[in-house]
CSV table of C-alpha atoms (C1' of nucleotides) in Angstrom, one decimal:
chain,number,residue,atom,x,y,z
R,1,MET,CA,13.6,-101.3,102.8
R,2,GLY,CA,17.3,-100.9,102.4
R,3,GLU,CA,17.9,-104.3,103.8
R,4,GLU,CA,18.6,-106.8,101.0
R,5,ARG,CA,17.1,-110.2,101.5
R,6,LEU,CA,17.7,-110.9,97.9
R,7,SER,CA,20.7,-110.6,95.6
R,8,ARG,CA,21.5,-111.4,92.0
R,9,GLU,CA,23.9,-114.0,93.2
R,10,ALA,CA,21.6,-115.7,95.6
R,11,ILE,CA,18.9,-115.9,93.0
R,12,LEU,CA,21.2,-117.4,90.5
R,13,THR,CA,22.6,-119.9,93.0
R,14,THR,CA,19.1,-121.1,93.8
R,15,ALA,CA,18.1,-121.2,90.2
R,16,LEU,CA,21.1,-123.4,89.4
R,17,ARG,CA,20.1,-125.8,92.2
R,18,ILE,CA,16.6,-126.0,90.8
R,19,VAL,CA,17.9,-126.7,87.3
R,20,ASP,CA,20.4,-129.3,88.5
R,21,ASP,CA,17.8,-131.0,90.7
R,22,GLU,CA,14.7,-130.9,88.6
R,23,GLY,CA,15.6,-129.9,85.1
R,24,ILE,CA,15.4,-126.7,83.1
R,25,ASP,CA,11.6,-126.9,82.7
R,26,ALA,CA,11.2,-126.7,86.5
R,27,LEU,CA,12.7,-123.3,86.5
R,28,THR,CA,10.0,-120.7,86.5
R,29,MET,CA,10.0,-117.3,88.0
R,30,ARG,CA,7.3,-118.3,90.4
R,31,ARG,CA,8.9,-121.5,91.4
R,32,LEU,CA,12.2,-119.7,91.9
R,33,ALA,CA,10.6,-117.0,94.0
R,34,ALA,CA,8.8,-119.6,96.1
R,35,THR,CA,12.0,-121.4,96.8
R,36,LEU,CA,13.5,-118.1,97.9
R,37,GLU,CA,10.3,-117.4,100.0
R,38,VAL,CA,9.8,-114.2,98.2
R,39,ASN,CA,7.2,-112.6,95.9
R,40,PRO,CA,7.8,-113.4,92.2
R,41,MET,CA,8.0,-109.7,91.3
R,42,SER,CA,10.9,-109.2,93.7
R,43,LEU,CA,13.2,-111.1,91.4
R,44,TYR,CA,12.7,-108.4,88.7
R,45,HIS,CA,14.6,-105.9,90.9
R,46,HIS,CA,17.8,-107.9,90.5
R,47,LEU,CA,17.4,-109.4,87.1
R,48,PRO,CA,15.5,-107.8,84.2
R,49,ASN,CA,13.7,-110.9,83.0
R,50,LYS,CA,13.9,-114.7,82.7
R,51,ALA,CA,16.3,-114.6,79.8
R,52,ALA,CA,18.7,-112.8,82.1
R,53,VAL,CA,18.4,-115.5,84.6
R,54,LEU,CA,19.3,-118.2,82.1
R,55,ALA,CA,22.2,-116.1,80.8
R,56,GLY,CA,23.3,-115.6,84.3
R,57,LEU,CA,23.3,-119.3,84.9
R,58,ALA,CA,25.5,-119.8,81.9
R,59,GLU,CA,27.8,-117.2,83.3
R,60,LEU,CA,27.8,-118.7,86.7
R,61,VAL,CA,28.7,-122.1,85.5
R,62,PHE,CA,31.7,-120.9,83.5
R,63,ALA,CA,32.8,-118.3,86.0
R,64,GLY,CA,34.0,-121.0,88.3
R,65,LEU,CA,35.6,-122.9,85.4
R,66,GLU,CA,39.3,-123.6,86.1
R,67,LEU,CA,41.1,-125.3,83.3
R,68,PRO,CA,44.1,-127.3,84.5
R,69,ASP,CA,46.8,-126.5,82.1
R,70,PRO,CA,49.0,-129.6,81.7
R,71,GLY,CA,51.9,-127.4,81.0
R,72,ASP,CA,54.4,-127.8,78.2
R,73,ALA,CA,56.0,-131.0,79.6
R,74,VAL,CA,53.7,-133.3,77.6
R,75,PRO,CA,53.6,-133.4,73.8
R,76,TRP,CA,51.3,-130.7,72.3
R,77,GLN,CA,48.9,-133.3,71.1
R,78,GLU,CA,48.3,-134.5,74.7
R,79,GLN,CA,48.1,-130.9,75.8
R,80,LEU,CA,45.4,-130.3,73.3
R,81,LYS,CA,43.4,-133.4,74.3
R,82,ASP,CA,43.6,-132.3,78.0
R,83,ALA,CA,42.1,-128.9,77.1
R,84,ALA,CA,39.3,-130.7,75.2
R,85,ARG,CA,38.7,-133.1,78.1
R,86,ALA,CA,38.5,-130.2,80.5
R,87,TYR,CA,36.0,-128.3,78.3
R,88,ARG,CA,33.9,-131.3,77.9
R,89,ASN,CA,33.8,-131.8,81.6
R,90,ALA,CA,32.7,-128.3,82.2
R,91,LEU,CA,29.8,-128.8,79.8
R,92,ARG,CA,28.9,-132.1,81.6
R,93,ALA,CA,29.0,-130.6,85.1
R,94,HIS,CA,25.4,-129.3,84.8
R,95,PRO,CA,23.8,-131.5,82.2
R,96,ASN,CA,20.4,-129.9,82.5
R,97,LEU,CA,21.9,-126.6,81.6
R,98,ALA,CA,24.2,-127.7,78.8
R,99,LEU,CA,21.7,-127.4,76.0
R,100,GLN,CA,20.7,-123.9,77.2
R,101,VAL,CA,24.3,-122.9,77.4
R,102,LEU,CA,25.1,-124.3,74.0
R,103,SER,CA,22.2,-122.7,72.3
R,104,ASP,CA,22.8,-119.3,73.8
R,105,THR,CA,25.1,-117.6,71.3
R,106,SER,CA,26.4,-115.0,73.8
R,107,ALA,CA,27.0,-117.7,76.4
R,108,VAL,CA,29.0,-119.7,73.9
R,109,SER,CA,31.1,-116.9,72.8
R,110,GLU,CA,31.7,-115.8,76.4
R,111,VAL,CA,32.8,-119.3,77.2
R,112,VAL,CA,34.9,-119.7,74.2
R,113,VAL,CA,37.1,-116.8,75.0
R,114,VAL,CA,37.6,-118.0,78.5
R,115,VAL,CA,38.3,-121.6,77.6
R,116,VAL,CA,40.2,-121.2,74.4
R,117,GLU,CA,43.7,-120.3,75.6
R,118,PRO,CA,44.9,-123.8,76.4
R,119,PHE,CA,43.9,-124.9,72.9
R,120,TYR,CA,45.8,-122.0,71.4
R,121,ARG,CA,48.8,-122.8,73.6
R,122,ALA,CA,48.9,-126.4,72.5
R,123,LEU,CA,48.5,-125.7,68.8
R,124,ASP,CA,51.0,-122.8,68.9
R,125,ARG,CA,53.6,-125.3,70.4
R,126,GLY,CA,52.6,-127.7,67.6
R,127,GLY,CA,53.9,-125.2,65.0
R,128,LEU,CA,50.7,-124.3,63.3
R,129,SER,CA,50.2,-121.0,61.6
R,130,PRO,CA,47.7,-118.5,63.1
R,131,ARG,CA,45.2,-119.3,60.5
R,132,GLN,CA,45.6,-123.1,61.1
R,133,ILE,CA,45.3,-122.6,64.8
R,134,PHE,CA,42.1,-120.5,64.4
R,135,GLU,CA,40.5,-123.1,62.2
R,136,ALA,CA,41.6,-126.1,64.2
R,137,VAL,CA,40.3,-124.7,67.4
R,138,ASN,CA,37.0,-123.9,65.9
R,139,THR,CA,36.8,-127.5,64.6
R,140,ILE,CA,37.6,-129.1,67.8
R,141,ILE,CA,35.2,-126.9,69.8
R,142,ASP,CA,32.4,-127.7,67.3
R,143,PHE,CA,33.1,-131.3,67.9
R,144,ILE,CA,33.0,-130.9,71.6
R,145,HIS,CA,29.7,-129.0,71.4
R,146,GLY,CA,28.1,-131.7,69.1
R,147,PHE,CA,29.4,-134.4,71.4
R,148,ALA,CA,28.0,-132.6,74.5
R,149,LEU,CA,24.7,-132.2,72.8
R,150,GLY,CA,24.3,-135.9,72.3
R,151,GLU,CA,25.8,-136.7,75.7
R,152,THR,CA,23.7,-134.4,77.8
R,153,SER,CA,20.3,-135.1,76.2
R,154,VAL,CA,20.5,-138.6,77.5
R,155,ARG,CA,20.2,-139.9,81.1
R,156,SER,CA,22.5,-142.9,81.6
R,157,GLU,CA,26.2,-142.7,81.9
R,158,THR,CA,26.7,-145.7,79.6
R,159,PHE,CA,23.9,-145.4,77.1
R,160,ASP,CA,23.4,-148.6,75.1
R,161,LEU,CA,22.6,-147.6,71.6
R,162,ALA,CA,22.8,-151.2,70.5
R,163,PRO,CA,19.2,-152.4,70.7
R,164,ASP,CA,17.8,-149.3,69.2
R,165,LEU,CA,20.3,-149.0,66.3
R,166,LEU,CA,20.2,-152.7,65.6
R,167,THR,CA,16.4,-152.7,65.5
R,168,ARG,CA,16.2,-149.7,63.3
R,169,VAL,CA,18.7,-151.0,60.9
R,170,GLN,CA,17.0,-154.4,60.7
R,171,ASP,CA,13.7,-152.7,60.1
R,172,LEU,CA,15.0,-150.8,57.2
R,173,PRO,CA,13.8,-151.9,53.7
R,174,ALA,CA,16.3,-154.4,52.5
R,175,GLY,CA,19.0,-152.9,50.4
R,176,LYS,CA,18.3,-149.4,51.6
R,177,ALA,CA,21.5,-149.2,53.7
R,178,PRO,CA,23.5,-152.2,52.8
R,179,THR,CA,26.9,-151.0,54.1
R,180,LEU,CA,25.4,-149.8,57.4
R,181,ALA,CA,23.6,-153.1,57.8
R,182,ARG,CA,26.8,-155.1,57.1
R,183,VAL,CA,29.1,-153.1,59.3
R,184,VAL,CA,26.6,-153.1,62.2
R,185,GLY,CA,26.2,-156.8,61.8
R,186,GLU,CA,29.9,-157.4,61.9
R,187,LEU,CA,30.2,-155.2,65.0
R,188,GLY,CA,27.5,-157.2,66.8
R,189,PRO,CA,25.5,-156.0,69.9
R,190,GLU,CA,28.5,-155.8,72.2
R,191,GLY,CA,30.5,-153.9,69.6
R,192,LEU,CA,27.7,-151.3,69.4
R,193,ALA,CA,27.4,-150.8,73.1
R,194,TYR,CA,28.4,-147.2,73.3
R,195,ASP,CA,30.5,-145.6,75.9
R,196,PHE,CA,30.7,-141.8,75.9
R,197,ASP,CA,34.2,-141.7,77.3
R,198,SER,CA,35.8,-143.9,74.7
R,199,GLY,CA,33.7,-142.2,72.0
R,200,PHE,CA,35.1,-138.9,73.0
R,201,GLU,CA,38.6,-140.2,73.1
R,202,SER,CA,38.4,-141.6,69.6
R,203,GLY,CA,37.1,-138.4,68.4
R,204,LEU,CA,40.1,-136.6,69.9
R,205,THR,CA,42.4,-139.1,68.3
R,206,VAL,CA,41.0,-138.4,64.9
R,207,LEU,CA,41.1,-134.7,65.4
R,208,THR,CA,44.7,-134.5,66.6
R,209,ALA,CA,45.9,-136.8,63.9
R,210,GLY,CA,44.1,-134.7,61.3
R,211,ILE,CA,45.6,-131.5,62.7
R,212,ALA,CA,49.1,-133.0,62.9
R,213,ALA,CA,48.7,-134.2,59.3
R,214,GLY,CA,48.0,-130.6,58.2
R,215,VAL,CA,51.1,-129.5,60.0
R,216,ARG,CA,53.3,-132.2,58.5
R,217,ARG,CA,52.0,-131.3,55.0
R,218,GLY,CA,53.0,-127.7,55.8
R,219,ARG,CA,49.6,-126.4,54.8
M,1,MET,CA,-18.5,-135.0,60.4
M,2,GLY,CA,-16.7,-137.7,58.5
M,3,GLU,CA,-15.3,-135.1,56.1
M,4,GLU,CA,-11.8,-134.3,57.1
M,5,ARG,CA,-10.8,-130.7,56.8
M,6,LEU,CA,-7.8,-131.4,58.8
M,7,SER,CA,-5.0,-134.0,58.6
M,8,ARG,CA,-1.8,-134.7,60.4
M,9,GLU,CA,0.1,-133.9,57.2
M,10,ALA,CA,-1.7,-130.6,56.6
M,11,ILE,CA,-1.2,-129.5,60.2
M,12,LEU,CA,2.5,-130.3,60.1
M,13,THR,CA,3.0,-128.6,56.8
M,14,THR,CA,1.4,-125.4,58.1
M,15,ALA,CA,3.4,-125.7,61.3
M,16,LEU,CA,6.6,-125.9,59.3
M,17,ARG,CA,5.7,-122.8,57.4
M,18,ILE,CA,5.0,-120.9,60.6
M,19,VAL,CA,8.4,-122.0,62.1
M,20,ASP,CA,10.2,-121.1,58.9
M,21,ASP,CA,8.6,-117.7,58.6
M,22,GLU,CA,8.4,-116.6,62.1
M,23,GLY,CA,10.6,-118.8,64.3
M,24,ILE,CA,9.9,-121.6,66.7
M,25,ASP,CA,8.4,-119.3,69.4
M,26,ALA,CA,5.7,-118.3,67.0
M,27,LEU,CA,4.4,-121.8,66.8
M,28,THR,CA,1.7,-122.2,69.4
M,29,MET,CA,-1.3,-124.4,69.2
M,30,ARG,CA,-3.6,-121.5,69.0
M,31,ARG,CA,-1.7,-119.8,66.3
M,32,LEU,CA,-1.5,-123.0,64.3
M,33,ALA,CA,-5.2,-123.5,64.6
M,34,ALA,CA,-5.9,-120.0,63.6
M,35,THR,CA,-3.8,-120.3,60.5
M,36,LEU,CA,-5.7,-123.4,59.6
M,37,GLU,CA,-8.9,-121.6,60.4
M,38,VAL,CA,-9.9,-124.2,63.0
M,39,ASN,CA,-10.5,-124.5,66.7
M,40,PRO,CA,-7.4,-125.1,68.7
M,41,MET,CA,-8.8,-128.3,70.1
M,42,SER,CA,-9.4,-129.8,66.7
M,43,LEU,CA,-5.6,-130.3,66.4
M,44,TYR,CA,-5.7,-132.8,69.2
M,45,HIS,CA,-7.7,-135.2,67.1
M,46,HIS,CA,-4.7,-135.6,64.8
M,47,LEU,CA,-1.8,-135.1,67.1
M,48,PRO,CA,-1.7,-136.0,70.8
M,49,ASN,CA,0.1,-132.8,72.0
M,50,LYS,CA,2.5,-130.1,71.1
M,51,ALA,CA,5.5,-132.3,71.6
M,52,ALA,CA,4.2,-134.5,68.9
M,53,VAL,CA,3.9,-131.6,66.6
M,54,LEU,CA,7.5,-130.7,67.1
M,55,ALA,CA,8.6,-134.3,66.7
M,56,GLY,CA,6.5,-134.5,63.5
M,57,LEU,CA,8.3,-131.5,62.2
M,58,ALA,CA,11.7,-133.1,62.7
M,59,GLU,CA,10.4,-136.2,60.9
M,60,LEU,CA,8.9,-134.1,58.1
M,61,VAL,CA,12.2,-132.3,57.4
M,62,PHE,CA,14.2,-135.5,57.2
M,63,ALA,CA,11.6,-137.5,55.4
M,64,GLY,CA,12.2,-135.5,52.3
M,65,LEU,CA,15.9,-135.7,52.7
M,66,GLU,CA,17.6,-137.2,49.7
M,67,LEU,CA,21.3,-137.6,49.9
M,68,PRO,CA,23.0,-137.4,46.6
M,69,ASP,CA,25.4,-140.3,46.6
M,70,PRO,CA,28.5,-139.2,44.6
M,71,GLY,CA,29.1,-142.8,43.8
M,72,ASP,CA,32.4,-144.6,43.9
M,73,ALA,CA,34.0,-142.6,41.1
M,74,VAL,CA,35.6,-140.1,43.4
M,75,PRO,CA,38.1,-140.9,46.2
M,76,TRP,CA,36.5,-142.1,49.4
M,77,GLN,CA,37.6,-138.9,51.2
M,78,GLU,CA,35.7,-136.8,48.8
M,79,GLN,CA,32.7,-139.1,49.0
M,80,LEU,CA,32.8,-138.7,52.8
M,81,LYS,CA,32.9,-134.9,52.6
M,82,ASP,CA,30.0,-134.9,50.2
M,83,ALA,CA,27.9,-136.9,52.7
M,84,ALA,CA,28.9,-134.4,55.4
M,85,ARG,CA,28.0,-131.5,53.2
M,86,ALA,CA,24.6,-133.0,52.4
M,87,TYR,CA,23.9,-133.6,56.0
M,88,ARG,CA,24.9,-130.1,57.0
M,89,ASN,CA,22.7,-128.7,54.2
M,90,ALA,CA,19.7,-130.7,55.6
M,91,LEU,CA,20.2,-129.1,59.0
M,92,ARG,CA,20.5,-125.7,57.4
M,93,ALA,CA,17.4,-126.0,55.3
M,94,HIS,CA,15.1,-125.0,58.2
M,95,PRO,CA,17.4,-123.0,60.6
M,96,ASN,CA,14.6,-122.1,62.9
M,97,LEU,CA,14.0,-125.8,63.5
M,98,ALA,CA,17.6,-127.0,63.6
M,99,LEU,CA,18.1,-126.6,67.3
M,100,GLN,CA,14.8,-128.3,68.1
M,101,VAL,CA,15.8,-131.2,65.9
M,102,LEU,CA,19.3,-131.4,67.3
M,103,SER,CA,18.1,-131.4,70.9
M,104,ASP,CA,15.4,-134.0,70.3
M,105,THR,CA,17.2,-137.3,71.0
M,106,SER,CA,14.7,-139.4,69.1
M,107,ALA,CA,14.8,-137.1,66.1
M,108,VAL,CA,18.5,-137.3,66.0
M,109,SER,CA,18.7,-141.0,66.2
M,110,GLU,CA,15.9,-141.2,63.5
M,111,VAL,CA,17.8,-138.9,61.3
M,112,VAL,CA,21.1,-140.6,61.9
M,113,VAL,CA,19.9,-143.9,60.6
M,114,VAL,CA,18.6,-142.4,57.5
M,115,VAL,CA,21.6,-140.2,56.8
M,116,VAL,CA,24.4,-142.5,57.8
M,117,GLU,CA,24.7,-144.9,54.9
M,118,PRO,CA,26.8,-142.7,52.6
M,119,PHE,CA,29.2,-142.1,55.5
M,120,TYR,CA,29.5,-145.9,56.0
M,121,ARG,CA,29.9,-146.4,52.3
M,122,ALA,CA,32.7,-144.0,52.0
M,123,LEU,CA,34.6,-145.2,55.0
M,124,ASP,CA,34.1,-148.8,54.0
M,125,ARG,CA,35.7,-148.1,50.7
M,126,GLY,CA,38.5,-146.4,52.6
M,127,GLY,CA,39.4,-149.7,54.2
M,128,LEU,CA,38.5,-149.0,57.8
M,129,SER,CA,37.5,-151.7,60.2
M,130,PRO,CA,33.9,-151.8,61.4
M,131,ARG,CA,34.9,-150.4,64.7
M,132,GLN,CA,36.9,-147.6,63.1
M,133,ILE,CA,34.0,-146.8,60.8
M,134,PHE,CA,31.6,-146.7,63.7
M,135,GLU,CA,33.7,-144.3,65.7
M,136,ALA,CA,34.7,-142.1,62.7
M,137,VAL,CA,31.1,-141.7,61.7
M,138,ASN,CA,30.1,-140.7,65.3
M,139,THR,CA,32.9,-138.2,65.4
M,140,ILE,CA,32.1,-136.5,62.1
M,141,ILE,CA,28.4,-136.4,62.9
M,142,ASP,CA,29.1,-134.8,66.3
M,143,PHE,CA,31.2,-132.2,64.4
M,144,ILE,CA,28.4,-131.5,62.0
M,145,HIS,CA,25.9,-131.2,64.9
M,146,GLY,CA,28.2,-128.8,66.8
M,147,PHE,CA,28.8,-126.8,63.7
M,148,ALA,CA,25.1,-126.6,62.9
M,149,LEU,CA,24.5,-125.5,66.4
M,150,GLY,CA,26.7,-122.5,66.0
M,151,GLU,CA,25.6,-121.8,62.5
M,152,THR,CA,21.9,-121.9,63.0
M,153,SER,CA,21.8,-119.8,66.2
M,154,VAL,CA,23.0,-116.8,64.3
M,155,ARG,CA,21.3,-114.6,61.7
M,156,SER,CA,23.6,-113.5,59.0
M,157,GLU,CA,25.1,-115.7,56.3
M,158,THR,CA,28.5,-114.4,56.9
M,159,PHE,CA,28.7,-113.6,60.6
M,160,ASP,CA,31.7,-111.4,61.5
M,161,LEU,CA,33.1,-112.6,64.7
M,162,ALA,CA,36.0,-110.2,64.4
M,163,PRO,CA,34.8,-107.1,66.4
M,164,ASP,CA,33.4,-109.2,69.2
M,165,LEU,CA,36.3,-111.6,69.6
M,166,LEU,CA,38.9,-108.9,69.2
M,167,THR,CA,37.1,-106.7,71.7
M,168,ARG,CA,36.8,-109.5,74.2
M,169,VAL,CA,40.4,-110.6,73.8
M,170,GLN,CA,41.6,-107.0,74.3
M,171,ASP,CA,39.4,-106.5,77.3
M,172,LEU,CA,40.9,-109.6,79.0
M,173,PRO,CA,43.3,-108.9,81.9
M,174,ALA,CA,46.8,-108.7,80.4
M,175,GLY,CA,48.6,-112.0,80.5
M,176,LYS,CA,45.5,-114.0,81.0
M,177,ALA,CA,45.4,-115.4,77.5
M,178,PRO,CA,48.7,-114.5,75.9
M,179,THR,CA,48.8,-117.0,73.1
M,180,LEU,CA,45.2,-116.3,72.1
M,181,ALA,CA,46.0,-112.5,72.2
M,182,ARG,CA,49.1,-113.0,70.0
M,183,VAL,CA,47.5,-115.3,67.5
M,184,VAL,CA,44.4,-113.1,67.2
M,185,GLY,CA,46.6,-110.1,66.8
M,186,GLU,CA,48.6,-111.8,64.0
M,187,LEU,CA,45.5,-112.8,62.2
M,188,GLY,CA,44.1,-109.2,62.3
M,189,PRO,CA,40.5,-108.2,61.8
M,190,GLU,CA,40.3,-109.5,58.2
M,191,GLY,CA,41.8,-112.8,59.2
M,192,LEU,CA,39.1,-113.2,61.8
M,193,ALA,CA,36.2,-112.6,59.5
M,194,TYR,CA,34.5,-115.8,59.7
M,195,ASP,CA,32.9,-117.6,56.8
M,196,PHE,CA,30.8,-120.6,57.8
M,197,ASP,CA,31.4,-122.4,54.5
M,198,SER,CA,35.2,-122.3,54.6
M,199,GLY,CA,35.1,-123.1,58.4
M,200,PHE,CA,33.1,-126.2,57.6
M,201,GLU,CA,35.5,-127.2,54.8
M,202,SER,CA,38.5,-126.9,57.0
M,203,GLY,CA,36.8,-129.0,59.6
M,204,LEU,CA,36.2,-131.6,57.0
M,205,THR,CA,39.8,-131.5,55.9
M,206,VAL,CA,41.0,-132.1,59.4
M,207,LEU,CA,38.6,-134.9,60.0
M,208,THR,CA,39.3,-136.8,56.8
M,209,ALA,CA,43.0,-136.4,57.3
M,210,GLY,CA,42.7,-137.7,60.8
M,211,ILE,CA,40.7,-140.7,59.7
M,212,ALA,CA,43.1,-141.4,56.8
M,213,ALA,CA,46.0,-141.2,59.3
M,214,GLY,CA,44.3,-143.9,61.4
M,215,VAL,CA,43.9,-146.1,58.4
M,216,ARG,CA,47.5,-145.7,57.3
M,217,ARG,CA,48.7,-146.5,60.8
M,218,GLY,CA,46.6,-149.7,60.5
M,219,ARG,CA,44.9,-149.0,63.9
P,1,DG,C1',-35.9,-142.6,54.3
P,2,DT,C1',-34.6,-143.1,58.8
P,3,DA,C1',-32.1,-144.4,62.7
P,4,DC,C1',-27.7,-145.0,64.5
P,5,DA,C1',-22.6,-145.2,65.2
P,6,DT,C1',-18.5,-142.7,64.6
P,7,DA,C1',-15.3,-139.4,64.0
P,8,DA,C1',-14.3,-134.5,63.8
P,9,DA,C1',-14.8,-130.0,65.1
P,10,DC,C1',-16.1,-126.8,68.6
P,11,DA,C1',-17.0,-124.2,73.2
P,12,DT,C1',-15.7,-123.6,77.7
P,13,DA,C1',-12.7,-123.6,81.3
P,14,DC,C1',-8.5,-124.3,84.2
P,15,DA,C1',-4.0,-123.9,85.9
P,16,DG,C1',0.2,-122.1,85.0
P,17,DC,C1',3.3,-118.8,82.7
P,18,DG,C1',6.2,-114.1,82.2
P,19,DT,C1',5.8,-109.7,83.6
P,20,DA,C1',3.5,-104.5,83.6
P,21,DT,C1',1.9,-101.5,86.9
P,22,DG,C1',1.4,-99.2,91.2
P,23,DG,C1',1.5,-99.1,96.1
P,24,DA,C1',3.6,-100.3,100.9
P,25,DA,C1',7.5,-100.6,103.8
P,26,DA,C1',12.1,-99.9,105.5
P,27,DG,C1',16.1,-97.9,106.0
P,28,DG,C1',19.7,-93.7,105.2
P,29,DA,C1',20.5,-88.5,104.4
P,30,DG,C1',19.4,-83.7,105.1
O,1,DC,C1',11.2,-85.2,111.5
O,2,DT,C1',11.0,-85.3,106.6
O,3,DC,C1',12.1,-86.9,102.3
O,4,DC,C1',14.3,-90.2,99.0
O,5,DT,C1',15.6,-94.4,97.4
O,6,DT,C1',15.5,-99.1,97.2
O,7,DT,C1',13.3,-103.3,98.0
O,8,DC,C1',9.4,-106.0,98.3
O,9,DC,C1',4.6,-107.1,97.6
O,10,DA,C1',-0.4,-107.4,95.6
O,11,DT,C1',-3.0,-107.3,91.7
O,12,DA,C1',-3.9,-108.1,87.1
O,13,DC,C1',-3.3,-108.9,82.0
O,14,DG,C1',-2.6,-111.6,78.2
O,15,DC,C1',-0.8,-115.7,76.9
O,16,DT,C1',0.1,-120.8,77.0
O,17,DG,C1',-1.1,-126.1,76.7
O,18,DT,C1',-4.8,-129.0,77.2
O,19,DA,C1',-8.9,-131.6,80.0
O,20,DT,C1',-13.6,-132.0,79.6
O,21,DG,C1',-18.1,-132.2,77.5
O,22,DT,C1',-21.1,-131.1,73.6
O,23,DT,C1',-22.5,-130.4,68.9
O,24,DT,C1',-22.3,-131.5,64.1
O,25,DA,C1',-21.7,-133.9,59.9
O,26,DT,C1',-21.0,-137.8,57.6
O,27,DG,C1',-21.1,-143.2,56.2
O,28,DT,C1',-23.6,-147.4,57.1
O,29,DA,C1',-27.7,-150.6,58.0
O,30,DC,C1',-32.0,-151.4,57.9
DNA sequence: GTACATAAACATACAGCGTATGGAAAGGAG
DNA sequence: CTCCTTTCCATACGCTGTATGTTTATGTAC
């Protein structure tokens, strides 16, 4: 049977569709084979095992990743933020896969090499030393990973933390977390309504300011 | 059989030991029951299903979490860093469980309420507005989560990224990532040797500097 | 002491999983 | 035509979580 009804690429494409549509738990070898109208064991001719399928998915997602480089026309801080936004968007593109990608060490390091150049470009223009650049990029990428972790393990676009957090804080033994209680109280329910986009932006603001401060201080 | 040979607590304690010793994959209901010298189905009298076991583990880990509050003797920046270090250490205490905890939304929000007060205390002393505090804490916690994600999905205490990253960078098509290539080259292999502790510290430095900058600017 | 209610532990069984093994089928090469 | 290689399929094994029904041991009431 030299004719190939199956291919690594076709398998991964179908797998990605299953994950996108029904979540990571819906992806089983049997289910994948059924969708391709093929015997489960046929998959093992193109991919050695299920772990390879998952790794392949991570690869597939980031293979098509194009980072729009804003160029050197804008200030380096803005260039840095744009790189961060693009990377966050890449992690958001397949939310059901994000956790898998993030927790797969090899996928992360693969991705990081691909994605990291715009960060380095921006920070190099900012006048940081190689060591500073290296550490700043690690920091900002860790932030994006942590943010994506919270963002992708939740359904709604604008997730309202308010009721939950307010309730929890009020249920705490009095005096256990006084500052938290007071600050949350001053914010009020509408102040606590959490929007991922603006949360991400304020994180970027803090990070770029911190990096810039390190440069100014000449550290 | 009114006598209880089993209890929720005993089950979770044993489960935690299995996870710590042999990893999250080694924790199956059958294995857990065998370790307790009990029939698998007996577990279901104390916990409704396996997900409840995992959630219980997250709870268990953070129930014993005591955050040493450095008090107000030190500058608020140092107080903030200490809170961050303590939280990171909590996530490191059971590395095999960290990813599970981080990816479990309810565990995270549980944890965050418990853990967050020292952060709020420090930033309140720093003179930030409620809104600034809220956003700064989210940012720093996202950073810690992302850092922990990278840190706990890797074995060795001091993981040497150098050979991998260097190789990858050198294998890239020439001109694809020129800044990255140059900076990495200037750093050299010994400059790339990555130490998690100092990586975490430099992240904290950037973050506190960025937060302080926001305060100074009166935003 | 004896009957009963209750809770805990057990035995069995089922559907689903990843995948090892070995055989069938369909081309291309000599 | 024969053989070889590659792809695909059928079967099966050991494992998973857990639904279902039964047995057993205890605390309580009479």
